Amino acid sequence: MSVRAMGVLCQARNLARLGGVLRQSRLPAVAAVHNFAPRLHRSHAGLSLRCFATETKEAPQGKVDKHEFQAETRQLLDIVARSLYSDHEVFVRELISNASDALEKFRYTSLSDSGTDLAGKDRPLEIRITTDKPLMQLIIQDTGIGMTREELVSNLGTIARSGSKHFLEQMKSNQQDGTSEASSNIIGQFGVGFYSAFIVANKVEVYTRAATPDAVGLRWSTDGSGTYEIEEVPDVELGTKIVLHLKTDCREYADEDRIKAVIKKYSNFVGSPILLNGKQANEIKPLWLLDPQSISQEQHHDFYRFISNSFDVPRFTLHYKADVPLSIHALLYFPEGKPGMFEMSRDGSTGVALYTRKVLIQSKTENLLPKWLRFVKGVVDSEDIPLNLSRELLQNSSLIRKLSSVISTRVIRFLQERAKKQPEDYETFYRDYGLFLKEGIVTSSDPAEKEDIAKLLRFDSSKSETSSGRMSLEEYYNAVPADQQNIYYLAAPNRVLAESSPYYESLKKRNELVLFCYEPYDELVLMQLGKFKSKNLVSVEKEMREESKETTASTDFGEGSLLRSELDKLIPWLEEELKGQVIKVKATTRLDTHPCVITVEEMAAARHFIRTQSHQVPEQNRFALLQPELEINPKHPIIKKLNKLRESDKELAQLITKQLFANAMVGAGLAEDPRMLLTNMNTLLSRALEKH
């Protein structure tokens, strides 16, 4: 820019400031600025002088009315400007929401009986935003209903009073058709949204003209100090224009790219066009409000990437609408990619955004979905959500719980449908996200919800030929006789160890159907579930312990076993040798290829205790808590040989006894550190090889 041009620009700004001062003195000098501006614009077309539209086109006319805000307004304004919002940028959302309300009010009124005399009924309904860096101004304008002088006083002069809320109350009193639909588009029911402007502005001007015949243009202005002024000005367009004079440290909001980013984040789905410096800024359609049949797969992919900030595509898409018990529009996606480390953590936030009538309230809303569904991405739009003043904290927790329950139930039912209609796709999903479903069972307090989630679980079974043919609890329930009271399951690291488990031997003989649980927490989940439909979920270890209680002293252990008289001597000896480690030793008929086995009352809880807390408890106390029982197989060669050795070679018999107990503890998954076996095992091997 040339020195001459810069000088002219400085002169223009000085005249503009002078015009503002003279206007306050009611002198006609504003006209000089008004006449000078066009000449300057023609001479220096490259200079930005949009500011003169505010200073000159809408020049004041008549007297200035000065008003005081209602009591405690200064304190309330300070709260709004400093404390009410956690993020400064939300003021853009609030003002756009108010502008959207004004457009919706105009649409409704123009269709009602009272709208026959509205001015400018055919004008385009839109929101216009202008940024001006040199003057540090942000202008937000709508072509909506506008305000009269009385409405300016009642709506802007009273903090925590909402014109939108008052308008809704009026519409509810009318029983005209379409009232509920129109009211669903009113966003601003919060009273202080307009005053969020003072987060970033040290002065706010509002130019407005009501859409009624012969309405005059008005200018409302305040610096937030406790008073405001209202005066008539000519040449005001129908609707409302808000001019924010930005604070020095908030100059970023006079930048087009900054405002565009905020619009994209919060107001991308406002129904009316938002024009930012003449270009439409809200380009993405609110897909959740469209007919599902009209949305292409490509649109879903683009929208999913937009809301999730990811580069994959959705695995499943759930698009639904509900009117009762709440008004809900939801579009939910189930990611194709495997969950990341942060998603696996319960500290991660949910990925579902909450909207109210197409305006973002929270991008990641706590309590909207339970934690176990945190992998779901998408949007929920509900007209029934009351919010507190800042729109950032959900006010009615009982209503949110109801909303969460409705959505959770729908998600569970949707996954059940996918499991039936797309079994292969669901199997892949379950491998990646099954842990979240199990978390849902453990954390839910509703038995009905637990059982619904349980229908989604899949397990390998004793009768499946390959690990890919996994079985649901419902399939197990339908496969066994109706009079069978239990659903049996066995926890093991893999199928080979499950089939060779000593606990499975007797059920295998009886050809019982058993579910194999390979994941570490499967048995805890099933123990927490307790029942499925009318059948109890029972681990085979517990079933073995319960049945052994029914064994009488006169039990015949079969051909080739130790005699009862021999067992009566061996069992007390074993109990003495393992004193402090087992509470009881007894013989069992439920073993075939294994010499002995350990049973505890609740094996799943015991294994969890060993994995997580046993290092904090001394060994003696640990066994006292577990109270393990050792069950021996009186037909096994090792047990029969041990019975002879306890008299002929007591030291070797003691080594064998310790090793049998240690092996049984490892087999039960109750050994704190299997490496402890090595010391006794090496000593035992040395004794065994002495004669060779």
XYZ file of C-alpha atoms in Angstrom:
692
model
C 0.000 0.000 0.000
C 1.334 3.472 -0.903
C 2.058 6.124 1.704
C -0.757 8.233 0.249
C -3.248 5.372 0.512
C -2.217 4.658 4.082
C -2.679 8.285 4.933
C -6.140 8.332 3.425
C -7.069 5.189 5.371
C -5.885 6.708 8.656
C -7.852 9.871 7.874
C -10.945 7.781 7.219
C -10.600 5.938 10.520
C -10.113 9.164 12.402
C -13.239 10.603 10.780
C -15.143 7.453 11.654
C -14.137 7.754 15.307
C -14.944 11.467 15.242
C -18.343 10.675 13.762
C -19.049 8.328 16.628
C -18.132 10.988 19.186
C -20.195 13.682 17.461
C -23.138 11.336 17.173
C -23.200 11.003 20.941
C -23.313 14.832 21.069
C -26.249 14.784 18.616
C -24.279 16.921 16.081
C -24.770 16.401 12.318
C -21.112 15.647 11.630
C -21.958 11.972 10.929
C -23.233 13.076 7.543
C -19.726 14.216 6.635
C -18.393 10.753 7.322
C -21.318 9.203 5.466
C -20.612 11.336 2.382
C -16.851 10.862 2.609
C -16.908 7.071 2.778
C -18.207 6.359 -0.765
C -15.664 8.758 -2.291
C -12.844 7.062 -0.390
C -14.128 3.643 -1.447
C -14.198 4.670 -5.117
C -10.714 6.167 -4.931
C -9.156 3.259 -3.042
C -11.148 0.169 -3.952
C -8.587 -2.104 -2.343
C -9.294 -0.833 1.160
C -11.721 -2.651 3.465
C -14.283 -0.214 4.868
C -17.179 -2.482 5.786
C -17.186 -0.814 9.181
C -18.937 2.254 7.744
C -22.071 0.160 7.229
C -22.411 0.186 10.999
C -21.260 3.715 11.624
C -23.124 5.536 8.839
C -25.843 3.554 7.096
C -27.716 3.012 10.347
C -27.093 6.463 11.798
C -29.091 7.393 14.909
C -32.236 9.448 14.655
C -34.150 11.002 17.554
C -33.461 10.829 21.257
C -31.471 8.176 23.089
C -33.268 6.206 25.806
C -30.964 5.113 28.584
C -31.968 2.147 30.736
C -30.523 0.264 33.642
C -30.407 -3.489 33.701
C -32.420 -5.168 36.396
C -30.930 -5.794 39.840
C -27.610 -7.640 40.095
C -27.054 -7.419 36.356
C -23.439 -6.316 36.741
C -22.651 -9.387 38.802
C -24.525 -11.637 36.383
C -22.729 -10.149 33.399
C -19.432 -10.751 35.138
C -20.402 -14.389 35.712
C -21.395 -14.782 32.067
C -18.229 -13.157 30.775
C -15.805 -14.889 33.142
C -17.223 -18.092 34.561
C -20.309 -19.420 32.814
C -18.662 -20.986 29.782
C -15.593 -23.194 29.889
C -14.674 -22.430 26.289
C -14.810 -18.895 24.888
C -15.694 -19.952 21.350
C -19.184 -21.115 22.333
C -20.433 -17.526 22.128
C -20.554 -18.062 18.345
C -22.788 -21.078 18.879
C -25.103 -19.097 21.167
C -25.507 -16.164 18.815
C -26.046 -18.410 15.796
C -28.634 -20.340 17.810
C -30.445 -17.100 18.633
C -30.329 -16.115 14.957
C -31.700 -19.532 13.999
C -34.526 -19.045 16.508
C -35.392 -15.694 14.945
C -35.633 -17.336 11.518
C -37.816 -20.149 12.863
C -40.113 -17.655 14.567
C -40.502 -15.785 11.309
C -41.276 -18.999 9.409
C -43.892 -20.007 11.959
C -45.506 -16.578 12.159
C -45.639 -16.213 8.377
C -47.645 -19.449 8.156
C -50.065 -18.533 10.941
C -53.077 -16.228 10.771
C -51.113 -13.391 12.324
C -48.518 -13.539 9.562
C -50.622 -12.105 6.780
C -49.310 -8.577 7.365
C -45.634 -9.456 7.848
C -43.169 -7.278 6.009
C -40.718 -8.866 3.584
C -42.320 -12.300 3.564
C -40.403 -13.319 0.443
C -36.920 -12.341 1.626
C -34.281 -15.082 1.913
C -34.042 -16.482 5.438
C -30.375 -16.788 6.291
C -27.668 -15.990 8.823
C -24.876 -13.679 7.666
C -21.580 -13.435 9.494
C -18.947 -10.818 8.672
C -15.439 -10.609 10.079
C -13.445 -7.368 10.091
C -9.850 -7.726 11.254
C -8.778 -4.052 10.977
C -11.639 -2.885 13.204
C -11.626 -6.042 15.368
C -15.333 -6.577 14.764
C -17.526 -9.639 14.338
C -21.014 -9.093 12.915
C -23.752 -11.731 13.100
C -26.969 -10.897 11.259
C -30.206 -12.752 10.589
C -33.196 -11.971 8.398
C -35.666 -13.284 10.946
C -38.495 -11.896 13.030
C -36.646 -8.880 14.485
C -37.584 -7.037 17.693
C -39.672 -4.072 18.721
C -38.554 -1.550 21.342
C -40.570 -3.393 24.014
C -38.999 -6.705 23.047
C -35.522 -5.193 23.213
C -36.206 -4.079 26.777
C -37.796 -7.361 27.883
C -35.487 -9.777 26.057
C -32.100 -8.034 26.135
C -32.601 -5.841 29.164
C -33.334 -8.727 31.499
C -30.712 -11.380 32.123
C -32.001 -14.950 32.316
C -35.167 -14.090 30.437
C -35.495 -15.804 27.101
C -37.576 -14.396 24.291
C -37.519 -17.839 22.694
C -38.922 -19.430 25.824
C -41.666 -16.819 26.018
C -42.464 -17.424 22.360
C -42.735 -21.161 22.989
C -45.147 -20.569 25.846
C -47.322 -18.452 23.564
C -47.328 -21.104 20.856
C -48.268 -23.816 23.322
C -51.303 -21.782 24.295
C -52.406 -21.849 20.655
C -53.953 -25.052 19.457
C -53.184 -24.442 15.833
C -51.914 -27.238 13.656
C -48.169 -27.381 13.310
C -47.438 -25.781 16.665
C -45.414 -28.697 18.008
C -43.403 -28.996 14.817
C -42.591 -25.304 14.803
C -41.695 -25.290 18.475
C -39.272 -28.134 17.926
C -37.081 -25.772 15.916
C -36.685 -23.193 18.687
C -33.249 -23.552 20.229
C -32.716 -20.634 22.558
C -34.432 -21.481 25.815
C -31.599 -20.492 28.081
C -31.885 -16.758 28.690
C -28.252 -15.736 28.850
C -26.965 -17.009 25.506
C -26.915 -13.495 24.058
C -24.745 -12.235 26.898
C -22.086 -14.807 26.100
C -20.960 -12.135 23.619
C -19.303 -10.341 26.549
C -16.866 -13.219 26.856
C -15.044 -11.694 23.875
C -16.520 -8.208 23.403
C -16.170 -5.004 25.405
C -19.101 -3.440 23.561
C -22.128 -4.925 21.810
C -24.505 -3.185 19.412
C -27.783 -4.673 18.208
C -29.526 -3.256 15.137
C -33.011 -4.653 14.667
C -36.266 -4.077 12.850
C -39.355 -6.134 13.542
C -41.129 -7.806 10.628
C -44.350 -5.951 11.354
C -45.826 -3.162 9.214
C -44.356 0.297 9.836
C -41.784 -1.024 12.349
C -38.883 1.326 12.955
C -35.221 0.465 13.017
C -33.638 0.412 16.466
C -30.136 0.358 17.884
C -29.501 -1.251 21.277
C -26.018 -0.919 22.750
C -24.155 -1.581 25.975
C -20.638 -1.994 27.257
C -21.844 -4.390 29.920
C -21.329 -1.929 32.754
C -24.929 -2.034 33.962
C -26.751 0.257 31.542
C -27.854 0.091 27.916
C -29.181 2.554 25.353
C -31.952 2.303 22.776
C -32.361 4.764 19.891
C -34.100 4.871 16.540
C -31.965 4.556 13.410
C -33.041 4.546 9.753
C -32.116 2.054 7.033
C -32.071 -0.990 9.325
C -32.802 -4.224 7.488
C -35.571 -6.532 8.637
C -34.228 -8.902 11.249
C -31.379 -8.452 13.709
C -27.703 -7.586 13.379
C -25.284 -7.923 16.306
C -21.992 -6.033 16.132
C -19.325 -7.254 18.553
C -16.425 -4.908 19.283
C -13.830 -7.481 20.282
C -11.439 -7.258 23.176
C -7.775 -7.018 22.282
C -7.019 -10.505 23.537
C -9.953 -11.911 21.524
C -8.965 -10.510 18.120
C -8.825 -14.093 16.784
C -12.626 -14.006 16.419
C -12.301 -11.365 13.713
C -10.510 -13.978 11.610
C -12.585 -15.781 8.991
C -10.840 -19.144 9.389
C -11.339 -19.092 13.170
C -15.072 -18.448 12.869
C -15.401 -21.035 10.126
C -13.832 -23.666 12.392
C -16.243 -22.807 15.228
C -19.243 -23.034 12.881
C -18.057 -26.417 11.667
C -17.670 -27.651 15.226
C -20.919 -26.404 16.767
C -23.396 -25.172 14.170
C -22.700 -27.167 11.046
C -26.230 -28.558 10.973
C -28.313 -25.433 11.576
C -31.210 -25.641 9.134
C -30.818 -22.172 7.609
C -27.816 -21.156 5.478
C -24.935 -19.550 7.385
C -23.038 -17.178 5.106
C -19.547 -16.272 6.295
C -18.273 -13.250 4.373
C -20.687 -14.155 1.586
C -19.833 -17.883 1.373
C -21.967 -20.633 2.873
C -20.162 -22.134 5.871
C -22.543 -24.922 6.976
C -22.294 -27.396 4.140
C -22.890 -30.812 5.739
C -26.470 -32.010 5.918
C -27.865 -33.276 9.241
C -28.091 -36.887 8.044
C -29.809 -38.065 11.224
C -32.902 -36.022 10.292
C -33.117 -37.375 6.729
C -34.942 -40.440 5.466
C -32.546 -43.400 5.924
C -33.417 -44.633 2.416
C -32.249 -41.358 0.905
C -28.726 -41.510 2.351
C -25.987 -43.120 0.267
C -23.206 -45.251 1.683
C -20.696 -42.606 0.619
C -22.597 -39.969 2.622
C -22.514 -42.235 5.670
C -18.780 -42.756 5.256
C -18.113 -39.025 4.932
C -20.309 -38.174 7.896
C -18.756 -40.916 10.029
C -15.257 -39.637 9.297
C -16.399 -36.107 10.079
C -17.834 -36.871 13.525
C -15.220 -39.465 14.548
C -12.089 -37.785 13.173
C -10.982 -41.162 11.822
C -10.118 -42.604 8.434
C -11.854 -45.974 8.548
C -15.449 -46.707 7.592
C -18.318 -47.828 9.834
C -18.828 -51.554 10.307
C -22.526 -51.181 11.159
C -24.863 -48.189 10.936
C -27.885 -47.664 13.194
C -30.253 -44.910 12.072
C -33.502 -44.597 13.956
C -36.185 -42.231 15.180
C -38.357 -42.486 18.285
C -41.205 -40.341 19.550
C -41.896 -42.115 22.855
C -40.925 -42.145 25.635
C -38.662 -39.363 24.323
C -38.280 -37.562 21.036
C -35.051 -38.920 19.570
C -33.263 -38.819 16.240
C -30.101 -40.916 16.341
C -27.434 -41.931 13.867
C -24.900 -44.291 15.421
C -21.874 -45.991 13.902
C -19.895 -49.052 14.968
C -16.252 -48.647 13.905
C -14.625 -51.082 11.544
C -11.176 -50.715 13.089
C -10.112 -52.421 16.285
C -10.358 -50.382 19.475
C -7.297 -48.401 20.477
C -5.642 -48.352 23.869
C -7.491 -45.208 24.930
C -10.869 -46.699 24.004
C -10.109 -49.811 26.026
C -9.562 -47.647 29.093
C -12.654 -46.733 31.077
C -11.229 -43.231 31.392
C -11.974 -42.652 27.720
C -14.981 -40.515 26.872
C -17.964 -41.633 24.837
C -17.977 -40.787 21.149
C -21.602 -39.710 20.780
C -22.439 -36.031 20.342
C -25.623 -34.536 21.779
C -27.562 -32.086 19.646
C -30.723 -30.159 20.361
C -32.560 -29.214 17.178
C -29.438 -29.493 15.042
C -27.205 -27.423 17.347
C -24.314 -29.125 19.133
C -24.608 -29.149 22.911
C -21.715 -31.485 23.750
C -19.375 -33.220 21.328
C -18.652 -36.057 23.785
C -21.497 -36.344 26.217
C -20.966 -38.125 29.506
C -23.832 -40.378 30.662
C -25.556 -40.251 27.272
C -24.391 -43.824 26.754
C -23.017 -46.166 29.410
C -19.245 -46.483 29.533
C -19.267 -49.945 28.004
C -20.674 -48.461 24.765
C -17.913 -45.865 24.485
C -16.771 -47.359 21.164
C -20.005 -46.217 19.457
C -19.705 -43.010 17.410
C -22.514 -40.794 16.227
C -25.154 -38.208 16.965
C -28.217 -38.112 19.192
C -30.634 -35.220 18.690
C -33.402 -34.835 21.269
C -35.886 -32.023 21.703
C -36.650 -33.036 25.288
C -33.310 -32.248 26.902
C -33.400 -29.317 29.361
C -30.007 -27.734 29.903
C -28.528 -25.397 32.427
C -27.561 -21.823 31.596
C -24.336 -22.624 29.794
C -25.721 -25.583 27.800
C -22.593 -27.433 28.909
C -23.908 -29.378 31.900
C -26.949 -31.561 31.608
C -29.465 -30.391 34.131
C -32.054 -33.127 34.426
C -30.127 -36.284 35.261
C -33.237 -38.472 35.465
C -34.179 -37.497 31.924
C -30.658 -38.214 30.714
C -30.800 -41.625 32.387
C -34.036 -42.328 30.554
C -32.481 -41.205 27.265
C -29.435 -43.382 27.933
C -31.647 -46.370 28.709
C -33.637 -45.948 25.495
C -30.535 -45.656 23.323
C -28.703 -48.510 25.075
C -31.680 -50.826 24.638
C -31.888 -49.947 20.953
C -28.155 -50.555 20.453
C -28.373 -53.985 22.128
C -31.369 -54.959 20.015
C -29.579 -53.747 16.890
C -26.543 -55.935 17.657
C -28.818 -58.906 18.278
C -30.319 -58.324 14.837
C -26.864 -58.139 13.244
C -25.868 -61.399 14.950
C -28.798 -63.148 13.253
C -28.741 -61.409 9.869
C -24.974 -60.984 9.435
C -23.415 -63.760 11.576
C -19.973 -63.609 9.960
C -19.744 -59.816 10.258
C -20.978 -60.001 13.828
C -18.396 -62.676 14.672
C -15.650 -60.325 13.475
C -17.168 -57.487 15.499
C -17.343 -59.713 18.594
C -13.674 -60.647 18.343
C -12.769 -56.946 18.375
C -15.364 -55.551 20.784
C -16.574 -58.514 22.856
C -14.706 -57.207 25.899
C -16.952 -54.109 25.951
C -20.061 -56.297 26.016
C -18.676 -58.258 28.947
C -17.948 -54.999 30.735
C -21.600 -54.087 30.216
C -22.722 -57.227 32.047
C -20.366 -56.604 34.955
C -21.237 -52.917 35.354
C -24.979 -52.974 34.676
C -27.312 -53.005 37.658
C -30.365 -54.070 35.645
C -30.846 -57.885 35.483
C -32.950 -57.601 32.326
C -30.253 -55.557 30.587
C -27.592 -58.042 31.725
C -29.503 -60.881 30.112
C -30.044 -58.904 26.898
C -26.310 -58.213 26.647
C -25.601 -61.867 27.496
C -27.421 -62.893 24.310
C -24.578 -61.220 22.413
C -21.830 -63.342 24.032
C -20.182 -66.145 22.053
C -18.161 -69.116 23.342
C -16.436 -72.168 21.980
C -18.107 -75.375 23.184
C -17.198 -79.002 23.840
C -19.304 -80.099 20.862
C -18.042 -77.610 18.285
C -15.550 -79.083 15.854
C -13.566 -75.867 15.363
C -13.050 -72.720 17.387
C -14.861 -70.697 14.714
C -18.174 -72.407 15.453
C -18.886 -70.423 18.571
C -22.128 -70.783 20.483
C -24.409 -68.275 22.166
C -26.047 -68.811 25.540
C -29.405 -68.935 23.801
C -28.197 -71.731 21.517
C -26.926 -73.644 24.564
C -30.271 -73.100 26.309
C -32.157 -74.544 23.326
C -29.714 -77.430 22.802
C -29.959 -79.087 26.244
C -32.987 -80.842 27.789
C -35.531 -78.567 29.388
C -35.095 -80.301 32.740
C -31.333 -79.607 32.828
C -30.979 -76.881 35.425
C -27.420 -75.746 34.672
C -25.364 -74.239 31.889
C -21.818 -75.539 32.394
C -18.706 -73.600 31.517
C -14.966 -74.164 31.932
C -12.255 -71.497 31.955
C -8.990 -72.446 30.255
C -6.355 -70.634 28.179
C -7.177 -72.673 25.042
C -9.128 -75.643 23.746
C -6.323 -78.181 24.236
C -6.033 -77.377 27.938
C -9.807 -77.254 28.310
C -10.286 -80.736 26.853
C -7.463 -82.144 28.985
C -8.628 -80.455 32.176
C -9.245 -82.778 35.149
C -12.415 -80.848 35.892
C -13.876 -81.706 32.484
C -13.258 -85.473 32.618
C -16.516 -86.568 34.268
C -18.708 -84.282 32.145
C -16.933 -85.544 29.030
C -17.824 -89.091 30.042
C -21.465 -88.079 30.393
C -21.328 -86.226 27.042
C -22.455 -82.992 28.694
C -22.354 -79.774 26.683
C -19.764 -77.403 28.182
C -18.843 -73.863 27.132
C -15.118 -73.146 26.990
C -14.056 -69.683 28.168
C -10.641 -68.648 26.880
C -10.577 -64.964 27.841
C -9.265 -64.054 31.322
C -12.464 -62.451 32.559
C -15.071 -64.689 30.911
C -15.711 -66.704 34.047
C -16.077 -63.548 36.155
C -18.642 -62.250 33.680
C -20.631 -65.479 33.805
C -20.376 -65.618 37.582
C -21.671 -62.028 37.717
C -24.486 -62.932 35.334
C -25.473 -65.895 37.512
C -28.432 -67.075 35.451
C -29.582 -67.100 31.870
C -33.311 -67.414 31.507
C -34.243 -70.265 33.892
C -30.848 -72.001 34.022
C -27.973 -71.406 36.420
C -24.523 -70.666 35.043
C -22.191 -73.106 36.809
C -18.442 -73.600 36.415
C -17.427 -77.257 36.097
C -15.048 -76.816 39.066
C -17.931 -75.795 41.297
C -20.098 -78.592 39.922
C -17.339 -81.063 40.791
C -17.028 -79.736 44.334
C -20.789 -79.763 44.894
C -21.150 -83.329 43.655
C -18.238 -84.550 45.760
C -20.086 -83.350 48.854
C -22.662 -86.017 48.151
C -20.051 -88.795 48.108
C -20.548 -91.056 51.110
C -17.880 -92.850 53.131
C -18.942 -96.225 51.746
C -18.492 -95.213 48.152
C -17.088 -97.964 45.968
C -14.204 -96.428 43.998
C -14.125 -99.278 41.479
C -11.816 -102.067 40.512
C -8.086 -101.387 40.868
C -8.487 -98.584 43.399
C -7.133 -98.364 46.912
C -9.251 -100.031 49.521
C -11.315 -97.932 51.888
C -9.060 -99.066 54.750
C -5.989 -97.822 52.842
C -7.661 -94.498 52.069
C -8.565 -94.101 55.729
C -4.812 -94.065 56.497
C -3.551 -92.202 53.417
C -5.989 -89.269 53.625
C -5.108 -88.232 57.234
C -1.399 -88.537 56.349
C -1.850 -86.230 53.329
C -3.819 -83.745 55.432
C -0.979 -83.650 57.947
C 1.683 -83.177 55.266
C -0.320 -80.380 53.619
C -1.439 -78.762 56.843
C -1.958 -75.030 56.408
C -2.358 -75.456 52.655
C -5.504 -77.553 52.272
C -8.451 -77.734 54.589
C -9.476 -81.205 53.490
C -8.343 -84.239 51.438
C -10.859 -86.678 50.015
C -11.177 -89.372 47.372
C -13.231 -88.868 44.224
C -14.588 -90.979 41.389
C -14.730 -88.017 38.987
C -11.098 -88.326 37.870
C -9.775 -90.731 35.297
C -6.348 -89.799 33.912
C -5.353 -87.306 36.598
C -4.021 -88.267 40.065
C -5.595 -85.354 41.910
C -7.329 -82.007 41.613
C -7.853 -78.865 43.704
C -11.318 -77.452 44.285
C -12.369 -74.198 45.946
C -15.805 -72.781 46.621
C -15.706 -70.038 43.935
C -12.939 -70.819 41.467
C -13.462 -67.719 39.305
C -13.264 -65.343 42.261
C -10.265 -67.263 43.632
C -8.366 -66.980 40.339
C -9.150 -63.267 40.150
C -7.877 -62.853 43.699
C -4.618 -64.653 42.860
C -4.064 -62.477 39.765
C -4.782 -59.156 41.427
C -4.323 -59.214 45.201
C -2.558 -62.319 46.455
C 0.857 -60.605 46.493
C -0.469 -58.403 49.302
C -1.380 -61.387 51.495
C 1.075 -63.755 53.259
C 1.008 -67.337 51.954
C -0.566 -68.780 55.107
C -3.382 -66.240 55.002
C -3.813 -66.811 51.293
C -4.561 -70.513 51.770
C -6.870 -69.669 54.680
C -8.869 -67.411 52.355
C -8.978 -69.900 49.473
C -9.682 -72.962 51.659
C -8.707 -75.425 48.908
C -9.683 -79.087 49.027
C -7.490 -81.780 47.475
C -9.407 -84.574 45.761
C -7.375 -87.676 44.915
C -8.004 -90.435 42.386
C -7.617 -93.741 44.304
C -7.210 -95.678 41.029
C -4.288 -93.635 39.713
C -0.836 -95.343 39.775
C 0.861 -92.329 41.397
C -1.616 -92.282 44.296
C -1.293 -96.038 44.818
C 2.521 -95.815 44.739
C 2.429 -92.846 47.122
C 0.453 -94.932 49.589
C 3.314 -97.481 49.705
C 6.101 -94.893 49.788
C 4.719 -93.113 52.850
C 5.842 -96.186 54.849
C 8.883 -97.345 52.867
C 10.411 -93.950 51.894
C 8.759 -91.164 53.815
C 11.054 -88.404 52.486
C 10.333 -89.283 48.846
C 6.619 -89.552 49.627
C 6.714 -86.058 51.090
C 8.419 -84.681 47.974
C 5.806 -86.350 45.739
C 2.965 -85.013 47.900
C 4.269 -81.455 47.646
C 4.681 -81.816 43.880
C 1.177 -83.250 43.422
C -0.302 -80.361 45.383
C 1.734 -77.793 43.423
C 0.724 -79.391 40.104
C -2.939 -79.323 41.132
C -2.689 -75.646 42.090
C -1.173 -74.842 38.691
C -3.895 -76.857 36.963
C -6.520 -74.888 38.862
C -4.911 -71.568 37.896
C -4.282 -70.770 41.555
C -0.482 -70.761 41.588
C 0.834 -67.270 42.268
C 4.117 -68.001 40.487
C 4.600 -71.389 38.738
C 8.378 -70.901 38.903
C 8.178 -71.873 42.579
C 7.630 -75.450 41.360
C 11.182 -75.773 40.123
C 12.955 -76.084 43.486
C 10.885 -79.024 44.704
C 10.789 -80.573 41.225
C 14.594 -80.599 40.898
C 14.948 -82.189 44.326
C 12.366 -84.803 43.374
C 14.198 -85.589 40.117
C 17.469 -85.967 41.969
C 15.901 -88.521 44.324
C 14.310 -90.378 41.444
C 17.658 -90.693 39.650
C 19.713 -91.811 42.661
C 19.645 -95.465 41.633
C 20.596 -94.801 38.028
